[in-house]
Amino acid sequence: MEDVILRVRDLHKRFDSEEVLRGVTFEVRKGDVKVFIGPSGTGKSTLLRCLNRLVEPDSGQVWLGGDEITHSSDIDGVRRRMGMVFQNFCLFDHLTALRNVEIGLLKVLKMPKHQARELALSELARVGMERFADKYPAELSGGQAQRVSIARSLAMNPEVMLFDEPTSALDPELTGEVLDVMKLLASGGMTMLVVSHEMEFVYSVASEVLFMERGVIAERGTPRLIRGGTAPGSDGSSDAAGSFERTRAFLRHINNG
Amino acid sequence: MQSALIFFESLPNIALGIFTTAGLVLIALSVGFVVGLPLGVIQVYWGSSFFSRVVSVYVWLLRGLPSLVLLFLFYYGVFPLFGIDLPPFFVGATVLGLRSSAYQSQIFRGALLSIDQGQMQAARSLGMSRSVAIRSVILPQALRVSLPAWSNEYPILLTDSSVCYAIGVMEMLTRTSLQVSRTRAPVPLYLGVAVIFILMNYIGMWLLHYVERRYRIPGFGGS
């Protein structure tokens, strides 16, 4: 398939005695929004980190575009093509919002100063943070900080964006502003891999939900299928399993929690 | 009265030593920084390498020996062995600096370890190499964190610099002692030099506090 932008095959990762990923395989097409859900400790975050090799997978392959990247020696070049948004924002604490967005452009892409500034400002505007350009991370709310960190990744013009629980460190009233930015990105055609349990977001923008359990993708399907609105198969899914029992049980569980 | 007279008479001569002492301290602080910082970085970011083990031994030896012993070893042993003929002033400054680098490396190591790992991960996820990430993201933060502990090095070196007396550097204590043997009035002269040390100490600490405030970042590293 030509528009497959990311291909993951049989990814394994073990931390000491614990096998966190036990063979994960999936494909992502351009413009897809894949959302990973599942109990904590099932390898969702590890999976994202294996994709840009912040964690080195033990075995398996990842292709980005046409390039096999699990053994690429130019890992910095690969990471440049994938944006990553962290649970704890991880903004650079000593830099203003603007400088946070600029620094990758200057140090990695070697962009001229004025050009980097212009682009950084426009990325901040894209996430509605241009008024806070001169604020330091500690002066921002969690939601604002997360929006800046999204701008920081977007500025690098990535082919894929990885979101590792982008709202779980936020107070409930601050998640909306971050999710709105993410919805905007999704509707703009950004390819996104998201670990999140914000089901309202999942139902409105996910092209596929992947339920992970004990290191594997246990069940997967479109949000519509999982919600059970339509009978399995009626929207063209070839997924024969189609029952989503465990996914639904998990969702009931987190709704009650 | 007599004492005061002796003190003021000797003051110009002792005061000349201020420059020598200040020179020793400034060179030693700089050598300590230039050598100590990379050592700290190696220990934290290349912790399992061979170099890191070399650094541990270096730190162990330089912290483990009295400064006077080190000074004699370098003055009579190491420098002559390598055919380096330096004036005592530079031998003293180098030894004080190397010794300080051992302490400073541990100050920087602690500061580097205090920086959240997410900072490195975020930098790497943007495509920065490890060394670029260390230079543009980690060090600017770690240096700020290290400043309060690093400030200790100034009074320590200022007071330690007086060991250079032993190899004849004309710093404040050497000059004072010469005046004492001339005037046979130790108390006013040693009191006098003590006051000068204390004042130099005060000025340095004031400067360091200024630097600390100047580079403070809103909400970063406590407030």
Coordinates of C-alpha atoms in Angstrom, one line a residue:
Chain A
M1 CA 0.0 0.0 0.0
E2 CA 1.5 3.3 -1.1
D3 CA 0.1 5.6 1.5
V4 CA 1.3 3.5 4.4
I5 CA 3.5 5.9 6.4
L6 CA 4.4 3.7 9.3
R7 CA 4.7 -0.1 9.5
V8 CA 5.4 -2.0 12.7
R9 CA 6.1 -5.7 12.6
D10 CA 6.4 -8.0 15.5
L11 CA 7.9 -5.6 18.0
H12 CA 9.3 -7.1 21.2
K13 CA 10.7 -5.4 24.3
R14 CA 11.7 -6.9 27.6
F15 CA 12.7 -5.0 30.8
D16 CA 14.6 -7.4 33.0
S17 CA 12.2 -10.3 33.6
E18 CA 9.1 -8.5 32.3
E19 CA 8.2 -8.8 28.6
V20 CA 6.5 -5.5 28.0
L21 CA 5.9 -5.9 24.3
R22 CA 5.2 -9.4 23.0
G23 CA 4.9 -9.0 19.3
V24 CA 3.1 -5.9 18.2
T25 CA 2.2 -5.4 14.5
F26 CA 0.2 -2.7 12.8
E27 CA 0.2 -0.2 9.9
V28 CA -0.5 3.5 9.8
R29 CA -1.7 5.3 6.7
K30 CA -1.3 8.9 6.1
G31 CA -3.9 10.9 8.0
D32 CA -4.7 8.0 10.3
V33 CA -5.4 8.7 14.0
K34 CA -4.7 5.5 15.9
V35 CA -5.5 5.5 19.5
F36 CA -4.0 3.0 21.9
I37 CA -6.0 2.2 25.1
G38 CA -5.6 -0.5 27.7
P39 CA -4.7 -1.0 31.3
S40 CA -1.5 0.6 32.6
G41 CA 1.6 -1.5 32.3
T42 CA 0.5 -3.1 29.0
G43 CA 3.2 -1.5 27.0
K44 CA 1.4 1.4 25.3
S45 CA 4.0 4.1 26.2
T46 CA 6.9 1.6 25.6
L47 CA 5.4 1.0 22.2
L48 CA 5.5 4.7 21.3
R49 CA 9.0 5.0 22.6
C50 CA 10.2 2.0 20.6
L51 CA 8.9 3.7 17.5
N52 CA 11.3 6.6 17.7
R53 CA 13.8 4.5 19.7
L54 CA 13.8 6.5 22.9
V55 CA 13.6 2.9 24.0
E56 CA 15.4 0.3 21.8
P57 CA 13.2 -2.6 20.9
D58 CA 14.7 -6.0 21.3
S59 CA 13.4 -7.3 18.0
G60 CA 10.9 -6.5 15.3
Q61 CA 10.9 -3.9 12.6
V62 CA 9.6 -0.4 12.1
W63 CA 9.4 1.3 8.7
L64 CA 8.9 5.0 8.4
G65 CA 8.0 5.9 4.9
G66 CA 10.1 3.4 3.0
D67 CA 12.9 3.4 5.5
E68 CA 13.6 0.6 8.0
I69 CA 14.5 2.6 11.1
T70 CA 15.0 0.0 13.8
H71 CA 18.6 -0.4 12.6
S72 CA 19.1 3.0 11.2
S73 CA 22.4 4.5 12.3
D74 CA 21.0 8.0 11.8
I75 CA 18.6 7.9 14.7
D76 CA 18.6 11.7 15.1
G77 CA 17.4 12.0 11.5
V78 CA 14.6 9.5 12.2
R79 CA 13.4 11.3 15.3
R80 CA 13.3 14.6 13.4
R81 CA 10.6 13.0 11.3
M82 CA 8.4 12.0 14.3
G83 CA 7.1 14.4 16.7
M84 CA 6.6 13.3 20.3
V85 CA 4.4 14.8 23.0
F86 CA 5.0 13.6 26.6
Q87 CA 2.7 13.1 29.5
N88 CA 4.7 15.7 31.6
F89 CA 5.2 18.1 28.7
C90 CA 8.9 18.1 29.2
L91 CA 9.3 21.7 28.1
F92 CA 12.8 23.0 28.5
D93 CA 12.5 24.7 31.8
H94 CA 15.2 27.3 31.2
L95 CA 13.6 28.6 28.0
T96 CA 10.6 30.8 27.2
A97 CA 7.7 29.2 25.3
L98 CA 9.0 30.8 22.1
R99 CA 12.6 29.6 22.7
N100 CA 11.2 26.1 23.4
V101 CA 9.7 26.0 19.9
E102 CA 12.7 27.7 18.3
I103 CA 15.5 25.5 19.7
G104 CA 14.9 22.5 17.5
L105 CA 14.7 24.7 14.4
L106 CA 18.0 26.3 15.4
K107 CA 20.0 23.4 16.7
V108 CA 18.7 20.6 14.6
L109 CA 17.4 22.1 11.3
K110 CA 20.0 24.9 11.5
M111 CA 17.4 27.4 10.4
P112 CA 18.5 31.1 10.3
K113 CA 17.4 33.0 13.4
H114 CA 14.8 35.3 12.0
Q115 CA 13.2 32.4 10.0
A116 CA 13.1 30.2 13.1
R117 CA 11.5 33.0 15.1
E118 CA 8.8 33.6 12.5
L119 CA 8.0 29.9 12.2
A120 CA 8.0 29.4 16.0
L121 CA 5.6 32.3 16.5
S122 CA 3.2 30.9 13.8
E123 CA 3.3 27.4 15.5
L124 CA 2.5 29.0 18.8
A125 CA -0.4 30.8 17.1
R126 CA -1.6 27.5 15.8
V127 CA -2.0 26.2 19.3
G128 CA -3.3 29.5 20.6
M129 CA -0.3 30.3 22.7
E130 CA 1.2 33.3 20.8
R131 CA 0.3 35.6 23.7
F132 CA 2.5 33.5 26.0
A133 CA 5.6 33.5 23.8
D134 CA 7.8 35.1 26.5
K135 CA 6.6 33.1 29.5
Y136 CA 8.7 30.4 31.0
P137 CA 7.2 26.9 31.5
A138 CA 6.8 27.4 35.2
E139 CA 4.6 30.4 34.5
L140 CA 2.2 28.3 32.4
S141 CA -0.7 26.1 33.3
G142 CA -0.4 22.4 32.5
G143 CA -2.7 22.8 29.5
Q144 CA -0.8 25.8 28.2
A145 CA 2.5 24.0 28.7
Q146 CA 1.2 21.0 26.8
R147 CA 0.0 23.1 23.9
V148 CA 3.5 24.7 23.7
S149 CA 5.1 21.3 23.7
I150 CA 2.8 20.3 20.8
A151 CA 3.9 23.4 18.9
R152 CA 7.5 22.5 19.6
S153 CA 7.0 19.2 17.9
L154 CA 4.9 20.6 15.1
A155 CA 7.5 23.1 14.2
M156 CA 9.8 20.3 13.1
N157 CA 7.2 19.4 10.4
P158 CA 7.0 15.7 11.4
E159 CA 5.5 13.0 9.3
V160 CA 3.9 11.4 12.3
M161 CA 3.0 12.7 15.7
L162 CA 3.2 10.5 18.8
F163 CA 1.2 11.5 21.8
D164 CA 2.0 9.7 25.1
E165 CA -0.9 10.3 27.4
P166 CA -0.9 14.0 26.6
T167 CA -3.7 14.9 29.1
S168 CA -3.3 12.5 32.0
A169 CA -1.1 14.9 34.0
L170 CA -3.6 17.6 33.6
D171 CA -6.4 18.8 35.8
P172 CA -9.8 17.8 34.3
E173 CA -10.7 21.3 33.4
L174 CA -7.5 21.7 31.4
T175 CA -7.7 18.7 29.2
G176 CA -10.2 20.3 26.8
E177 CA -7.8 22.9 25.4
V178 CA -5.2 20.2 24.6
L179 CA -7.7 17.9 23.1
D180 CA -9.1 20.7 21.0
V181 CA -5.7 21.3 19.5
M182 CA -5.3 17.6 18.8
K183 CA -8.7 17.5 17.1
L184 CA -7.7 20.4 15.0
L185 CA -4.5 18.6 14.0
A186 CA -6.4 15.4 13.2
S187 CA -8.9 17.3 11.0
G188 CA -6.0 18.9 9.2
G189 CA -4.8 15.5 8.1
M190 CA -2.0 15.0 10.6
T191 CA -1.0 11.3 11.1
M192 CA -1.2 10.6 14.8
L193 CA -0.6 7.8 17.2
V194 CA -2.1 8.6 20.6
V195 CA -2.1 6.8 23.9
S196 CA -5.1 8.2 25.7
H197 CA -8.2 7.2 27.6
E198 CA -10.1 10.4 26.7
M199 CA -13.0 8.5 25.1
E200 CA -14.8 11.6 23.9
F201 CA -11.7 12.5 21.9
V202 CA -11.3 8.9 20.8
Y203 CA -14.9 8.6 19.5
S204 CA -14.7 11.9 17.7
V205 CA -11.4 11.6 15.8
A206 CA -9.9 8.1 16.1
S207 CA -9.7 6.2 12.8
E208 CA -9.0 3.0 14.8
V209 CA -8.8 2.1 18.4
L210 CA -6.2 -0.5 19.4
F211 CA -6.8 -2.2 22.8
M212 CA -3.6 -3.4 24.3
E213 CA -3.3 -6.0 27.0
R214 CA -0.2 -7.7 28.3
G215 CA 2.1 -6.5 25.5
V216 CA -0.1 -7.3 22.5
I217 CA -2.9 -5.7 20.6
A218 CA -5.8 -7.7 21.9
E219 CA -8.6 -6.1 20.1
R220 CA -8.9 -3.4 17.4
G221 CA -11.5 -1.7 15.4
T222 CA -13.2 1.6 14.6
P223 CA -14.7 3.6 17.4
R224 CA -18.1 2.9 15.9
L225 CA -17.6 -0.8 16.1
I226 CA -16.3 -0.7 19.6
R227 CA -19.3 1.4 20.8
G228 CA -21.4 -1.3 19.3
G229 CA -23.6 1.0 17.3
T230 CA -23.4 -1.2 14.3
A231 CA -23.0 -4.8 13.8
P232 CA -19.4 -6.0 13.2
G233 CA -18.5 -6.1 9.6
S234 CA -21.1 -3.6 8.4
D235 CA -18.6 -0.8 8.0
G236 CA -16.2 -2.9 6.0
S237 CA -14.0 -4.2 8.8
S238 CA -12.6 -7.5 8.1
D239 CA -11.9 -8.1 11.8
A240 CA -13.7 -11.3 12.4
A241 CA -13.4 -11.2 16.1
G242 CA -15.6 -8.2 16.3
S243 CA -16.8 -8.8 19.8
F244 CA -14.7 -6.2 21.7
E245 CA -15.7 -7.8 25.0
R246 CA -12.5 -7.0 26.7
T247 CA -12.3 -3.5 25.3
R248 CA -15.8 -2.8 26.5
A249 CA -15.1 -4.3 29.9
F250 CA -12.1 -2.1 30.2
L251 CA -14.0 1.0 29.1
R252 CA -16.8 0.2 31.7
H253 CA -14.0 -0.1 34.3
I254 CA -12.4 3.2 33.6
N255 CA -15.8 5.0 33.5
N256 CA -16.6 3.7 36.9
G257 CA -13.1 4.4 38.3
Chain B
M1 CA 48.4 52.0 69.7
Q2 CA 51.8 50.6 68.9
S3 CA 50.1 47.6 67.3
A4 CA 47.9 49.7 65.1
L5 CA 51.0 51.6 63.9
I6 CA 52.8 48.4 63.0
F7 CA 49.7 47.1 61.2
F8 CA 49.2 50.3 59.1
E9 CA 52.9 50.5 58.4
S10 CA 52.9 46.9 57.0
L11 CA 49.6 47.2 55.3
P12 CA 50.8 48.3 51.8
N13 CA 53.2 45.4 51.7
I14 CA 50.6 42.8 52.7
A15 CA 48.0 44.4 50.4
L16 CA 50.2 43.7 47.5
G17 CA 49.6 40.1 48.2
I18 CA 45.9 40.6 47.6
F19 CA 46.5 40.5 43.9
T20 CA 48.6 37.4 44.1
T21 CA 45.9 35.7 46.3
A22 CA 43.1 36.8 44.1
G23 CA 45.1 35.6 41.0
L24 CA 45.6 32.2 42.6
V25 CA 41.9 31.9 43.4
L26 CA 40.6 33.1 40.0
I27 CA 43.0 30.8 38.1
A28 CA 42.1 27.8 40.4
L29 CA 38.4 28.4 40.1
S30 CA 38.7 28.6 36.3
V31 CA 40.9 25.5 36.0
G32 CA 38.6 23.7 38.4
F33 CA 35.6 24.7 36.2
V34 CA 37.2 23.9 32.8
V35 CA 38.4 20.5 34.1
G36 CA 35.6 19.7 36.5
L37 CA 32.7 20.2 34.2
P38 CA 33.6 17.7 31.6
L39 CA 34.5 15.2 34.3
G40 CA 31.0 15.6 35.8
V41 CA 29.5 15.2 32.3
I42 CA 31.5 12.0 31.7
Q43 CA 30.5 10.5 35.0
V44 CA 26.8 11.1 34.4
Y45 CA 26.4 10.5 30.6
W46 CA 29.2 8.1 29.9
G47 CA 29.0 6.4 33.3
S48 CA 29.8 2.9 32.2
S49 CA 32.8 3.9 30.0
F50 CA 36.5 3.4 30.8
F51 CA 36.9 7.2 31.1
S52 CA 34.3 7.3 33.8
R53 CA 36.4 4.9 35.9
V54 CA 39.5 7.0 35.3
V55 CA 37.6 10.0 36.5
S56 CA 36.6 8.2 39.7
V57 CA 40.2 7.5 40.4
Y58 CA 41.2 11.0 39.7
V59 CA 38.6 12.4 42.0
W60 CA 39.5 9.9 44.7
L61 CA 43.2 10.8 44.6
L62 CA 42.8 14.6 44.4
R63 CA 40.2 14.7 47.1
G64 CA 42.0 12.2 49.3
L65 CA 45.3 14.0 49.7
P66 CA 45.9 17.1 51.8
S67 CA 46.5 20.1 49.6
L68 CA 49.9 20.7 51.1
V69 CA 51.0 17.1 50.1
L70 CA 49.7 17.6 46.6
L71 CA 51.4 20.9 46.4
F72 CA 54.8 19.4 47.4
L73 CA 54.3 16.5 45.1
F74 CA 53.7 18.7 42.1
Y75 CA 56.3 21.3 43.0
Y76 CA 59.1 18.9 43.7
G77 CA 57.9 15.9 41.7
V78 CA 55.4 16.0 38.9
F79 CA 56.4 19.3 37.2
P80 CA 60.2 18.7 37.3
L81 CA 59.6 15.2 36.1
F82 CA 58.0 16.5 32.9
G83 CA 60.6 19.2 32.6
I84 CA 58.1 21.9 33.3
D85 CA 59.7 24.9 34.9
L86 CA 56.9 27.1 36.2
P87 CA 57.1 29.9 38.7
P88 CA 55.7 28.8 42.1
F89 CA 52.7 31.0 41.5
F90 CA 51.6 28.9 38.6
V91 CA 52.4 25.6 40.2
G92 CA 50.2 26.7 43.2
A93 CA 47.4 27.9 41.0
T94 CA 47.4 24.7 38.9
V95 CA 47.4 22.4 42.0
L96 CA 44.7 24.3 43.7
G97 CA 42.7 24.2 40.4
L98 CA 43.1 20.5 39.9
R99 CA 42.1 19.8 43.4
S100 CA 39.1 22.0 43.0
S101 CA 38.2 20.3 39.7
A102 CA 37.8 17.1 41.7
Y103 CA 35.3 18.7 44.0
Q104 CA 33.6 20.7 41.2
S105 CA 33.1 17.6 39.1
Q106 CA 31.0 16.2 41.9
I107 CA 29.0 19.4 42.2
F108 CA 28.3 19.2 38.5
R109 CA 27.5 15.5 38.7
G110 CA 24.9 16.2 41.3
A111 CA 23.4 19.0 39.4
L112 CA 23.3 17.0 36.2
L113 CA 21.6 14.1 38.0
S114 CA 19.0 16.5 39.3
I115 CA 17.7 17.4 35.8
D116 CA 14.6 15.4 35.0
Q117 CA 15.3 12.7 32.4
G118 CA 12.3 14.0 30.4
Q119 CA 14.5 17.0 29.4
M120 CA 16.9 14.7 27.6
Q121 CA 14.2 12.6 26.1
A122 CA 12.4 15.6 24.8
A123 CA 15.6 17.0 23.3
R124 CA 16.4 13.7 21.7
S125 CA 12.9 13.3 20.3
L126 CA 13.4 16.6 18.4
G127 CA 16.4 15.0 16.7
M128 CA 19.2 16.5 18.8
S129 CA 22.3 14.4 19.2
R130 CA 23.3 13.6 22.7
S131 CA 26.1 16.2 22.8
V132 CA 23.9 18.9 21.4
A133 CA 21.2 18.1 24.0
I134 CA 23.7 18.2 26.8
R135 CA 25.0 21.6 25.6
S136 CA 21.8 23.3 24.8
V137 CA 19.3 21.8 27.1
I138 CA 20.9 20.0 30.1
L139 CA 23.9 22.2 30.9
P140 CA 22.1 25.6 30.9
Q141 CA 19.8 24.1 33.6
A142 CA 22.5 22.1 35.5
L143 CA 24.8 25.1 35.8
R144 CA 22.1 27.1 37.4
V145 CA 21.3 24.3 39.8
S146 CA 25.0 23.9 40.6
L147 CA 25.6 27.6 41.4
P148 CA 24.7 27.5 45.2
A149 CA 27.0 24.5 45.8
W150 CA 29.6 25.8 43.4
S151 CA 29.8 29.1 45.4
N152 CA 31.4 27.1 48.2
E153 CA 34.5 26.7 46.1
Y154 CA 35.3 30.4 46.3
P155 CA 35.8 30.7 50.1
I156 CA 37.4 27.2 50.2
L157 CA 40.0 28.2 47.5
L158 CA 40.5 31.6 49.0
T159 CA 41.4 30.2 52.4
D160 CA 43.3 27.2 50.8
S161 CA 45.4 29.5 48.7
S162 CA 47.5 30.3 51.8
V163 CA 49.1 26.8 51.5
C164 CA 51.1 28.3 48.6
Y165 CA 53.1 30.0 51.4
A166 CA 54.9 26.7 51.6
I167 CA 56.4 27.0 48.2
G168 CA 57.2 30.6 48.5
V169 CA 54.4 32.2 46.5
M170 CA 54.2 35.8 47.6
E171 CA 50.6 35.7 48.5
M172 CA 49.0 37.4 51.5
L173 CA 50.1 35.0 54.2
T174 CA 53.7 34.8 52.9
R175 CA 53.9 38.6 53.0
T176 CA 52.3 38.8 56.4
S177 CA 54.8 36.3 57.8
L178 CA 57.7 38.2 56.4
Q179 CA 56.4 41.3 58.1
V180 CA 56.0 39.4 61.3
S181 CA 59.6 38.3 61.3
R182 CA 60.6 41.8 60.6
T183 CA 58.4 43.6 63.3
R184 CA 58.0 40.7 65.7
A185 CA 54.3 41.7 66.2
P186 CA 52.3 38.7 65.1
V187 CA 48.9 39.5 66.6
P188 CA 48.2 42.8 64.8
L189 CA 49.5 41.5 61.5
Y190 CA 47.7 38.2 61.5
L191 CA 44.5 40.0 62.7
G192 CA 45.0 42.4 59.9
V193 CA 45.4 39.7 57.2
A194 CA 42.4 37.9 58.7
V195 CA 40.3 41.0 58.1
I196 CA 41.5 41.2 54.5
F197 CA 40.6 37.6 53.9
I198 CA 37.1 38.1 55.4
L199 CA 36.5 41.2 53.2
M200 CA 37.7 39.3 50.1
N201 CA 35.4 36.5 51.1
Y202 CA 32.5 38.9 51.4
I203 CA 33.0 40.6 48.1
G204 CA 33.2 37.2 46.3
M205 CA 30.1 35.9 47.9
W206 CA 28.2 39.1 47.0
L207 CA 29.3 38.7 43.4
L208 CA 28.2 35.1 43.3
H209 CA 24.8 35.9 44.7
Y210 CA 24.5 38.6 42.1
V211 CA 25.2 36.0 39.3
E212 CA 22.7 33.6 40.9
R213 CA 20.0 36.2 40.8
R214 CA 20.9 37.5 37.4
Y215 CA 20.4 34.0 35.9
R216 CA 17.4 33.0 37.9
I217 CA 14.5 31.7 35.8
P218 CA 11.0 32.3 37.0
G219 CA 9.8 29.2 38.8
F220 CA 13.0 27.2 38.0
G221 CA 15.0 25.5 40.8
G222 CA 12.8 26.9 43.6
S223 CA 12.4 30.6 44.2

